[in-house]
Amino acid sequence: MILTVTLNTALDITYRVGSLRPHASHRVSEVTERPGGKGVNVARVLAALGHEVTVTGFTGGATGRVVQERLASVPGVVDALVPVTGATRRTIAVVDEQTGDTTQLNEPGPMVSPAEWSAFQEVYQDLLPSVSAVALCGSLPPGVPVGAYAGLVRTARAAGVPVLLDTSGEPLRRGVAARPDIIKPNADELAELTGSHEPLRATQDARRRGAAAVVASLGPEGLLAATREGRWRATPPTSVRGNPTGAGDSAVAGLLSGLVDHLPWPDRLARATALSAATVAAPVAGEFDRGVYEELLGRVAVSGEVSAA
């Protein structure tokens, strides 16, 4: 079983409009609602790939109840969310059908008390003995310590469970120092962490800061990986138009799936790249177009070198 942690869960709401214009009223052509937050998106993709997944994090209020009701209908996903007094946030994605661009509005999330944070840590520690890998994903809600992910990484490592960290800013900087097995920043997050805007140099620098492997998302240009086993670049064969929301989460799912399936790094990266691109072709985050995925998987170009470093 794979465990995904989403401390700042959300109800993802996607609006589709003909053309998004500032200072104008818009008629929405379609509305979709899904349980969200980065780790929840990862869990849904993993479940669609056939993995058993447990989701934990925080949930609260009427929005939290909707999230849990929707999760209950996802085959292969087990709900281990921890209740809080505050209300789960909403995230709003507005898709411009004319350009294909997406505008994202993210609420901050509920205030988490010290007692609620302690309750979550107990649940997390109890779950670890039964899991094969864990993903720590997304932003921290108010009240959760900025070093939270660093502590959760150390707890997973002490339990012998490989851990992937996907966050940004100060939580990422502190989390890397705890030596996660994989981090998965995008290019901007990697530059903020290392101070370098050259991706290859930045991935190597991030490894020196503590991560065993660094896989950087380069948007439509694919993935760049620096690991103990070597360095690779995975590039999709074609650009896919659509909604990019959740593409990075699908890449995380691909990396975790490849890890627990014991795939070599080039195959993990090909899977993650194809899933990421296939998510752009899907209407909402946490889903992927299976036809696009299967068509792209064998055509992802992976180049690089094996190293003992």
C-alpha positions as a printed Julia matrix, in Angstrom:
309×3 Matrix{Float64}:
   0.0    0.0     0.0
   1.15   3.56   -0.76
   0.45   6.42    1.65
  -0.11   9.98    0.44
  -0.11  12.89    2.88
  -2.08  16.05    2.07
  -1.94  18.35    5.06
  -3.89  21.01    3.16
  -6.64  19.02    1.44
  -9.09  20.86   -0.78
 -12.27  20.65   -2.75
 -11.08  21.32   -6.3
 -13.64  23.27   -8.33
 -13.04  23.73  -12.06
 -14.96  26.3   -14.09
 -14.82  26.33  -17.89
 -15.52  29.62  -19.68
 -15.41  30.52  -23.35
 -12.87  33.3   -22.86
 -11.52  34.66  -19.55
 -11.43  38.47  -19.52
 -10.47  40.72  -16.57
 -13.2   43.0   -15.17
 -15.95  41.11  -17.03
 -18.83  38.8   -16.13
 -18.54  35.25  -17.45
 -21.03  32.51  -18.21
 -19.64  29.19  -16.96
 -20.19  26.37  -19.45
 -19.22  23.51  -17.1
 -18.46  23.01  -13.4
 -16.69  19.99  -11.88
 -15.88  19.25   -8.23
 -13.28  16.73   -7.04
 -11.51  15.96   -3.75
  -8.15  17.66   -4.12
  -4.88  18.82   -2.75
  -1.67  17.48   -4.27
  -1.52  14.19   -2.34
  -5.19  13.44   -3.02
  -4.57  13.95   -6.75
  -1.57  11.62   -6.51
  -3.71   9.0    -4.76
  -6.43   9.06   -7.42
  -3.88   8.55  -10.2
  -2.17   5.74   -8.29
  -5.53   4.04   -7.73
  -6.32   4.31  -11.45
  -2.99   2.56  -12.1
  -4.1   -0.32   -9.87
  -2.32   0.52   -6.6
  -3.92   0.43   -3.17
  -3.59   3.88   -1.6
  -4.33   5.43    1.78
  -4.91   9.19    2.02
  -4.22  11.09    5.21
  -4.04  14.75    6.18
  -6.66  17.1     7.59
 -10.33  17.57    6.82
 -12.98  19.78    8.38
 -16.29  21.58    7.99
 -18.89  21.19    5.26
 -16.24  21.29    2.51
 -14.32  18.53    4.26
 -17.42  16.36    4.39
 -17.86  16.76    0.63
 -14.22  15.78    0.1
 -14.68  12.61    2.16
 -17.96  11.73    0.45
 -16.27  12.01   -2.95
 -13.23  10.02   -1.8
 -15.48   7.18   -0.67
 -16.49   6.62   -4.28
 -12.89   6.26   -5.57
 -11.99   2.55   -5.87
  -8.68   1.62   -4.26
  -8.44   4.73   -2.04
  -8.74   4.43    1.77
  -9.66   7.54    3.79
  -7.5    8.09    6.89
  -8.03  11.86    7.1
  -7.82  13.5    10.53
 -10.66  15.84   11.57
 -10.02  19.5    12.45
 -12.33  22.24   13.68
 -11.66  24.56   10.75
 -13.09  24.16    7.26
 -11.22  22.46    4.43
 -10.25  24.97    1.74
 -11.49  25.23   -1.83
  -9.32  25.7    -4.9
 -10.79  27.29   -8.01
  -9.43  26.61  -11.49
 -10.86  28.7   -14.35
 -10.16  27.2   -17.76
 -10.22  29.53  -20.75
 -11.53  27.31  -23.55
 -10.32  29.7   -26.25
  -6.65  29.73  -25.21
  -6.47  26.58  -23.07
  -4.92  28.61  -20.22
  -5.91  27.97  -16.6
  -6.17  30.55  -13.81
  -5.84  29.09  -10.3
  -7.2   30.55   -7.03
  -6.09  28.73   -3.85
  -7.53  29.4    -0.4
  -5.1   29.18    2.57
  -6.75  26.32    4.45
  -7.97  25.85    8.04
  -6.09  26.86   11.18
  -4.67  23.67   12.73
  -4.25  23.59   16.51
  -1.26  21.99   18.29
  -3.56  19.2    19.53
  -4.77  18.51   15.98
  -1.2   18.46   14.69
  -0.24  15.97   17.41
  -3.23  13.78   16.54
  -2.16  13.7    12.91
   1.4   12.7    13.81
   0.08   9.74   15.79
  -2.09   8.6    12.86
   0.86   8.99   10.48
   3.2    6.94   12.65
   0.58   4.19   13.07
   0.11   3.93    9.28
   3.79   3.66    8.32
   4.38  -0.02    9.21
   1.8   -1.11    6.61
   2.99   1.01    3.65
   5.61   0.5     0.94
   6.18   4.21    0.18
   4.92   7.6     1.29
   4.42  10.9    -0.54
   4.37  14.19    1.39
   2.63  16.72   -0.84
   1.61  20.33   -1.04
   1.36  23.42    1.11
   1.06  23.61    4.89
  -2.19  24.93    6.39
  -1.97  27.7     8.99
  -0.81  26.46   12.39
   1.31  23.58   11.11
   5.04  24.15   11.87
   7.16  25.16    8.9
   9.47  22.21    9.65
   6.59  19.72    9.6
   7.72  17.87    6.49
  11.26  17.53    7.82
   9.87  15.74   10.87
   7.61  13.52    8.76
  10.54  12.6     6.5
  12.61  11.57    9.52
   9.74   9.5    10.91
   9.34   7.64    7.61
  13.08   7.04    7.33
  13.17   5.67   10.89
  10.4    3.23    9.89
  12.37   2.15    6.8
   9.77   3.58    4.39
  10.98   5.43    1.25
   9.59   8.96    1.14
   8.96  11.44   -1.69
   8.61  15.13   -0.85
   6.73  17.52   -3.14
   6.41  21.0    -1.64
   8.03  24.43   -2.0
   9.64  27.33   -0.18
  10.85  27.0     3.39
   9.05  23.66    4.0
  11.02  22.23    1.04
  14.32  23.71    2.22
  13.91  22.21    5.68
  12.51  18.96    4.31
  15.49  18.4     2.0
  17.85  18.62    4.97
  16.01  15.62    6.5
  17.23  13.51    3.52
  14.11  12.33    1.67
  14.55   9.62   -0.95
  13.09  11.8    -3.73
  12.06  15.43   -4.11
   9.96  16.57   -7.06
  10.13  20.38   -7.45
   9.18  22.31  -10.56
  11.77  24.58  -12.17
  10.76  27.66  -10.15
  10.74  25.76   -6.84
  14.13  24.25   -7.63
  15.59  27.68   -8.45
  14.19  29.1    -5.21
  15.75  26.23   -3.25
  19.21  26.39   -4.83
  19.55  29.9    -6.24
  20.4   28.44   -9.66
  18.2   28.83  -12.76
  20.22  26.22  -14.68
  18.22  23.0   -14.07
  21.07  20.48  -14.27
  23.26  22.44  -11.86
  20.27  23.02   -9.58
  19.32  19.32   -9.39
  22.89  18.44   -8.43
  22.93  21.18   -5.8
  19.63  19.94   -4.35
  21.14  16.47   -4.0
  24.09  17.93   -2.08
  21.59  19.54    0.29
  20.29  16.1     1.29
  17.89  14.58   -1.25
  18.92  11.13   -2.5
  17.22  11.83   -5.85
  15.92  15.05   -7.41
  13.34  14.94  -10.2
  12.55  18.38  -11.59
   9.38  19.09  -13.57
  10.15  21.21  -16.62
   6.54  21.62  -17.79
   5.98  20.54  -21.4
   9.73  19.81  -21.69
   9.43  16.8   -19.39
  11.53  15.75  -16.39
  15.16  16.05  -15.36
  16.51  13.62  -12.75
  19.7   13.48  -10.7
  20.03  10.31   -8.63
  22.65   8.07   -7.03
  22.39   5.81  -10.08
  22.82   8.52  -12.7
  21.29  11.52  -14.45
  18.5   11.41  -17.02
  16.28  13.67  -19.08
  12.8   12.43  -20.09
  11.04  14.31  -22.88
   7.48  13.72  -24.18
   7.27  13.11  -27.94
   4.7   15.84  -28.49
   3.13  18.81  -26.74
  -0.34  18.16  -25.3
  -2.89  20.98  -25.12
  -5.32  21.21  -22.23
  -5.48  21.91  -18.49
  -2.04  21.52  -16.83
  -3.48  21.55  -13.3
  -2.37  18.37  -11.54
   0.24  17.38  -14.14
   2.99  17.53  -11.52
   0.91  15.4    -9.15
   0.59  12.74  -11.85
   4.36  12.82  -12.28
   4.66  12.09   -8.54
   2.24   9.18   -8.94
   4.34   7.82  -11.79
   7.54   8.07   -9.74
   5.95   6.32   -6.75
   4.39   3.64   -8.93
   7.75   2.98  -10.55
   9.43   2.87   -7.14
   7.12   0.24   -5.66
   7.18  -1.72   -8.95
  11.02  -1.74   -8.73
  11.45  -0.17  -12.18
  14.86   1.23  -13.19
  15.05   5.03  -13.24
  14.62   5.48  -17.02
  11.36   3.49  -16.91
  10.11   5.4   -13.86
  10.78   8.69  -15.63
   9.06   7.53  -18.82
   5.98   6.52  -16.82
   5.93   9.8   -14.88
   6.38  11.9   -18.03
   3.64  10.09  -19.94
   1.23  10.37  -16.99
   1.97  14.08  -16.61
   1.25  14.75  -20.28
  -1.89  12.59  -20.22
  -3.17  14.64  -17.27
  -2.99  17.82  -19.35
  -5.37  16.08  -21.77
  -7.84  15.28  -18.96
 -10.49  17.79  -17.87
  -9.55  18.0   -14.15
  -6.63  17.38  -11.78
  -6.25  13.87  -10.39
  -7.29  12.23  -13.66
  -5.42  11.29  -16.82
  -6.44  10.34  -20.33
  -5.59   6.64  -20.47
  -5.49   6.55  -24.25
  -3.01   9.43  -24.37
  -0.96   7.82  -21.59
  -0.71   4.46  -23.35
   0.08   6.13  -26.67
   2.86   8.29  -25.2
   4.44   5.8   -22.79
   6.49   3.95  -25.38
   7.49   7.16  -27.15
   8.94   9.17  -24.25
  12.61   9.83  -25.01
  14.88   9.15  -22.0
  18.53  10.05  -22.36
  21.3   10.21  -19.8
  24.14   8.41  -18.15
  24.62   5.87  -15.37
  26.92   6.92  -12.55
  28.07   5.48   -9.27
  27.92   8.95   -7.71
